């Protein structure tokens, strides 16, 4: 073999090795073998489901859980319009009923948690809110969820149960938006869930009120009919309903269904 031929062969083999290594690296780097599970979940589940997603991924090699958090009514609208999703977790049964009425579910919804309302104020509670009745004070800037959102529907039920009428300065599309108004100082108080106050930590001050047990929201979860990962969707639901998922929810302040 001449020197020129040897050089040609050596360069050819080196190039082939480089391409092979490059291909292997790209495959590992872009996660080409991963399966993505898309979960639509109520905004009040943000912290708990994010934690569950990490644990679920750790138990399911090659699986990536992607969440879309928002007001349950907005999420239902997206599902009805054909947005791709594998699992839906609602903050109330009313919005889940919209999904089942359109026959968009795969199987029967299962209840996995409950939640009650609490008042959130800026740190130090500068307006001195001490009760649900205080929210009727016209001098207070109060923010609530819109009526079509579970926390807003619950607030309306609470008003009816207590005879308190709130005149909010704004109605938001999710509890996270309500908390945003409170933490930014745009509101003296907001009506959210107990779990939202817990998750917010020092960013807000919670004001519990005894009437809160009169209105309890039940959270259902279901796999969606158009899911391309139906078995994996059911695995995630089983995780939420299982001991590990229930423990995470309990630590966050959710009640048992």
Tab-separated table of C-alpha atoms in Angstrom:
chain	number	residue	atom	x	y	z
A	1	UNK	CA	0.000	0.000	0.000
A	2	UNK	CA	1.505	3.324	-1.020
A	3	UNK	CA	1.869	6.227	1.358
A	4	UNK	CA	-0.851	8.164	-0.450
A	5	UNK	CA	-3.312	5.280	-0.180
A	6	UNK	CA	-2.499	4.814	3.501
A	7	UNK	CA	-3.164	8.498	4.153
A	8	UNK	CA	-6.469	8.327	2.258
A	9	UNK	CA	-7.635	5.275	4.233
A	10	UNK	CA	-6.621	6.839	7.544
A	11	UNK	CA	-8.482	10.052	6.807
A	12	UNK	CA	-11.550	8.113	5.679
A	13	UNK	CA	-11.631	6.037	8.859
A	14	UNK	CA	-11.137	9.134	11.026
A	15	UNK	CA	-13.994	10.941	9.294
A	16	UNK	CA	-16.273	7.913	9.746
A	17	UNK	CA	-15.419	7.723	13.433
A	18	UNK	CA	-16.079	11.448	13.846
A	19	UNK	CA	-19.472	11.194	12.149
A	20	UNK	CA	-20.403	8.179	14.288
A	21	UNK	CA	-19.470	9.990	17.493
A	22	UNK	CA	-21.279	13.094	16.337
A	23	UNK	CA	-24.463	11.157	15.582
A	24	UNK	CA	-24.372	9.475	18.985
A	25	UNK	CA	-23.903	12.779	20.765
A	26	UNK	CA	-26.795	14.415	18.939
A	27	UNK	CA	-29.109	11.539	19.809
A	28	UNK	CA	-28.305	11.852	23.504
A	29	UNK	CA	-28.467	15.616	23.504
A	30	UNK	CA	-31.792	16.185	21.766
A	31	UNK	CA	-33.701	13.512	23.730
A	32	UNK	CA	-34.922	12.001	20.479
A	33	UNK	CA	-36.076	8.859	22.293
A	34	UNK	CA	-38.131	10.681	24.926
A	35	UNK	CA	-41.904	10.401	25.203
A	36	UNK	CA	-43.709	13.594	26.224
A	37	UNK	CA	-46.783	13.404	28.443
A	38	UNK	CA	-48.827	16.622	28.331
A	39	UNK	CA	-50.880	17.421	31.424
A	40	UNK	CA	-53.416	20.263	31.575
A	41	UNK	CA	-53.935	21.170	35.240
A	42	UNK	CA	-55.628	23.861	37.321
A	43	UNK	CA	-53.354	26.730	38.351
A	44	UNK	CA	-53.752	25.849	42.030
A	45	UNK	CA	-51.933	22.572	41.315
A	46	UNK	CA	-48.796	24.243	39.961
A	47	UNK	CA	-46.394	23.473	42.805
A	48	UNK	CA	-47.711	20.009	43.660
A	49	UNK	CA	-47.968	18.731	40.098
A	50	UNK	CA	-44.560	20.157	39.209
A	51	UNK	CA	-43.104	18.111	42.057
A	52	UNK	CA	-45.074	15.044	40.986
A	53	UNK	CA	-43.877	15.480	37.418
A	54	UNK	CA	-40.238	15.285	38.501
A	55	UNK	CA	-40.908	12.188	40.597
A	56	UNK	CA	-42.857	10.573	37.764
A	57	UNK	CA	-40.039	11.235	35.305
A	58	UNK	CA	-37.572	9.691	37.754
A	59	UNK	CA	-39.690	6.534	37.826
A	60	UNK	CA	-40.243	6.425	34.037
A	61	UNK	CA	-37.047	6.454	32.020
A	62	UNK	CA	-37.326	8.399	28.773
A	63	UNK	CA	-40.542	10.191	29.791
A	64	UNK	CA	-40.882	13.973	29.925
A	65	UNK	CA	-43.917	15.505	31.629
A	66	UNK	CA	-44.968	18.898	30.294
A	67	UNK	CA	-47.611	20.923	32.139
A	68	UNK	CA	-50.017	23.610	31.040
A	69	UNK	CA	-51.347	25.351	34.144
A	70	UNK	CA	-54.251	27.798	34.079
A	71	UNK	CA	-57.831	28.444	35.024
A	72	UNK	CA	-59.824	25.232	34.622
A	73	UNK	CA	-62.377	26.912	32.362
A	74	UNK	CA	-59.641	28.168	30.014
A	75	UNK	CA	-58.066	24.718	29.884
A	76	UNK	CA	-61.419	23.117	29.045
A	77	UNK	CA	-61.881	25.592	26.183
A	78	UNK	CA	-58.462	24.635	24.800
A	79	UNK	CA	-59.293	20.925	25.051
A	80	UNK	CA	-62.630	21.479	23.316
A	81	UNK	CA	-60.802	23.317	20.530
A	82	UNK	CA	-58.490	20.357	19.974
A	83	UNK	CA	-55.377	21.324	21.929
A	84	UNK	CA	-53.189	18.216	22.279
A	85	UNK	CA	-53.191	16.906	25.844
A	86	UNK	CA	-53.044	13.538	27.570
A	87	UNK	CA	-54.442	14.312	31.036
A	88	UNK	CA	-56.770	16.953	32.484
A	89	UNK	CA	-56.964	17.829	36.192
A	90	UNK	CA	-59.688	20.305	37.138
A	91	UNK	CA	-60.168	22.374	40.285
A	92	UNK	CA	-63.870	21.551	40.315
A	93	UNK	CA	-66.367	19.045	38.983
A	94	UNK	CA	-68.318	21.639	36.959
A	95	UNK	CA	-65.504	22.139	34.447
A	96	UNK	CA	-64.803	18.425	34.285
A	97	UNK	CA	-68.492	17.960	33.453
A	98	UNK	CA	-67.929	20.061	30.318
A	99	UNK	CA	-65.273	17.597	29.161
A	100	UNK	CA	-67.439	14.553	29.793
A	101	UNK	CA	-70.478	16.213	28.204
A	102	UNK	CA	-68.466	16.491	24.965
A	103	UNK	CA	-67.213	12.917	25.391
A	104	UNK	CA	-63.580	14.052	25.331
A	105	UNK	CA	-62.459	11.809	28.182
A	106	UNK	CA	-60.997	8.320	28.197
A	107	UNK	CA	-62.600	6.581	31.168
A	108	UNK	CA	-64.323	8.011	34.219
A	109	UNK	CA	-62.911	11.059	36.056
A	110	UNK	CA	-61.537	10.250	39.492
A	111	UNK	CA	-61.512	12.631	42.456
A	112	UNK	CA	-58.055	13.095	43.952
A	113	UNK	CA	-58.173	16.131	46.280
A	114	UNK	CA	-60.285	18.831	47.901
A	115	UNK	CA	-59.594	22.479	48.652
A	116	UNK	CA	-61.163	25.372	50.548
A	117	UNK	CA	-60.909	29.150	50.332
A	118	UNK	CA	-58.697	31.510	52.292
A	119	UNK	CA	-58.066	35.247	52.137
A	120	UNK	CA	-54.616	36.395	51.013
A	121	UNK	CA	-53.281	39.842	51.930
A	122	UNK	CA	-49.926	41.544	51.421
A	123	UNK	CA	-47.396	40.767	54.171
A	124	UNK	CA	-48.371	42.415	57.429
A	125	UNK	CA	-52.025	42.647	56.353
A	126	UNK	CA	-51.894	46.475	56.151
A	127	UNK	CA	-55.660	46.826	55.607
A	128	UNK	CA	-56.399	44.821	58.750
A	129	UNK	CA	-58.628	42.180	57.151
A	130	UNK	CA	-59.775	39.683	59.788
A	131	UNK	CA	-62.899	38.032	58.340
A	132	UNK	CA	-64.739	37.190	55.144
A	133	UNK	CA	-67.303	39.859	56.038
A	134	UNK	CA	-64.545	42.481	55.946
A	135	UNK	CA	-64.293	41.949	52.184
A	136	UNK	CA	-67.611	43.768	51.748
A	137	UNK	CA	-65.959	47.011	52.884
A	138	UNK	CA	-66.147	49.344	49.855
A	139	UNK	CA	-62.898	50.998	50.915
A	140	UNK	CA	-60.989	47.762	50.390
A	141	UNK	CA	-59.495	46.782	47.050
A	142	UNK	CA	-60.484	43.132	46.761
A	143	UNK	CA	-59.575	40.786	43.896
A	144	UNK	CA	-61.376	37.507	43.178
A	145	UNK	CA	-61.435	34.887	40.449
A	146	UNK	CA	-63.965	35.259	37.633
A	147	UNK	CA	-67.215	33.301	38.174
A	148	UNK	CA	-66.423	30.749	35.452
A	149	UNK	CA	-63.187	29.814	37.230
A	150	UNK	CA	-63.523	27.297	40.092
A	151	UNK	CA	-62.164	29.645	42.762
A	152	UNK	CA	-64.571	32.333	41.512
A	153	UNK	CA	-67.542	29.975	41.575
A	154	UNK	CA	-66.563	28.962	45.105
A	155	UNK	CA	-66.322	32.611	46.138
A	156	UNK	CA	-69.825	33.258	44.811
A	157	UNK	CA	-71.118	30.265	46.779
A	158	UNK	CA	-69.382	31.609	49.877
A	159	UNK	CA	-71.023	34.998	49.410
A	160	UNK	CA	-74.426	33.325	49.137
A	161	UNK	CA	-73.762	31.171	52.201
A	162	UNK	CA	-72.605	34.079	54.373
A	163	UNK	CA	-74.762	36.892	53.008
A	164	UNK	CA	-71.606	38.875	52.224
A	165	UNK	CA	-71.485	40.804	48.945
A	166	UNK	CA	-68.052	41.605	47.541
A	167	UNK	CA	-67.534	44.353	44.959
A	168	UNK	CA	-64.131	43.360	43.553
A	169	UNK	CA	-61.842	45.753	41.726
A	170	UNK	CA	-61.046	42.936	39.297
A	171	UNK	CA	-61.993	39.354	38.455
A	172	UNK	CA	-59.071	37.190	37.362
A	173	UNK	CA	-58.860	34.043	35.243
A	174	UNK	CA	-56.829	32.033	37.769
A	175	UNK	CA	-55.810	32.020	41.415
A	176	UNK	CA	-52.231	32.774	40.410
A	177	UNK	CA	-53.442	36.017	38.822
A	178	UNK	CA	-55.264	36.910	42.038
A	179	UNK	CA	-52.102	36.273	44.036
A	180	UNK	CA	-50.167	38.410	41.575
A	181	UNK	CA	-52.454	41.379	42.249
A	182	UNK	CA	-52.029	40.918	46.003
A	183	UNK	CA	-48.252	40.481	45.983
A	184	UNK	CA	-47.792	43.484	43.692
A	185	UNK	CA	-49.740	45.710	46.095
A	186	UNK	CA	-52.586	46.299	43.629
A	187	UNK	CA	-55.067	44.742	46.052
A	188	UNK	CA	-55.660	44.814	49.797
A	189	UNK	CA	-56.960	41.263	49.733
A	190	UNK	CA	-57.707	38.388	47.389
A	191	UNK	CA	-59.791	35.250	47.707
A	192	UNK	CA	-57.766	32.155	46.824
A	193	UNK	CA	-57.354	28.596	48.105
A	194	UNK	CA	-55.703	27.546	51.350
A	195	UNK	CA	-53.059	25.774	49.278
A	196	UNK	CA	-52.205	28.941	47.344
A	197	UNK	CA	-51.489	30.813	50.560
A	198	UNK	CA	-49.261	27.949	51.696
A	199	UNK	CA	-47.407	27.825	48.383
A	200	UNK	CA	-46.876	31.604	48.341
A	201	UNK	CA	-44.957	31.492	51.629
A	202	UNK	CA	-43.848	34.877	52.932
A	203	UNK	CA	-45.088	36.671	49.810
A	204	UNK	CA	-48.587	36.879	51.316
A	205	UNK	CA	-50.328	36.624	54.664
A	206	UNK	CA	-53.232	34.212	55.022
A	207	UNK	CA	-56.456	35.086	56.786
A	208	UNK	CA	-58.511	31.933	57.443
A	209	UNK	CA	-62.211	32.233	58.200
A	210	UNK	CA	-64.481	29.654	59.861
A	211	UNK	CA	-67.129	29.694	57.121
A	212	UNK	CA	-64.658	28.252	54.584
A	213	UNK	CA	-65.736	24.677	55.322
A	214	UNK	CA	-69.179	25.489	53.892
A	215	UNK	CA	-67.756	25.494	50.349
A	216	UNK	CA	-65.390	22.676	49.401
A	217	UNK	CA	-64.003	22.217	45.885
A	218	UNK	CA	-63.399	18.670	44.698
A	219	UNK	CA	-60.623	18.071	42.149
A	220	UNK	CA	-61.144	15.348	39.490
A	221	UNK	CA	-58.602	14.002	36.991
A	222	UNK	CA	-59.038	12.043	33.748
A	223	UNK	CA	-57.151	10.832	30.700
A	224	UNK	CA	-58.247	12.395	27.419
A	225	UNK	CA	-59.631	10.432	24.493
A	226	UNK	CA	-57.266	11.866	21.863
A	227	UNK	CA	-54.149	11.048	23.895
A	228	UNK	CA	-51.429	9.232	21.971
A	229	UNK	CA	-50.032	7.976	25.286
A	230	UNK	CA	-53.103	6.478	26.940
A	231	UNK	CA	-51.228	3.902	29.039
A	232	UNK	CA	-48.758	6.521	30.259
A	233	UNK	CA	-51.618	8.933	30.982
A	234	UNK	CA	-53.246	6.331	33.203
A	235	UNK	CA	-49.898	5.704	34.903
A	236	UNK	CA	-49.715	9.393	35.793
A	237	UNK	CA	-53.266	9.366	37.143
A	238	UNK	CA	-52.435	6.310	39.230
A	239	UNK	CA	-49.391	8.176	40.559
A	240	UNK	CA	-51.562	11.133	41.605
A	241	UNK	CA	-54.041	8.804	43.313
A	242	UNK	CA	-51.305	6.700	44.919
A	243	UNK	CA	-49.531	7.133	48.228
A	244	UNK	CA	-46.704	9.301	46.883
A	245	UNK	CA	-48.995	11.708	45.036
A	246	UNK	CA	-51.442	11.924	47.915
A	247	UNK	CA	-48.600	12.652	50.336
A	248	UNK	CA	-47.418	15.565	48.177
A	249	UNK	CA	-50.957	16.966	48.027
A	250	UNK	CA	-51.461	16.585	51.767
A	251	UNK	CA	-48.222	18.420	52.539
A	252	UNK	CA	-49.424	21.298	50.349
A	253	UNK	CA	-52.667	21.603	52.330
A	254	UNK	CA	-55.073	19.726	50.064
A	255	UNK	CA	-57.734	17.588	51.669
A	256	UNK	CA	-58.704	14.023	50.835
A	257	UNK	CA	-61.418	13.577	48.186
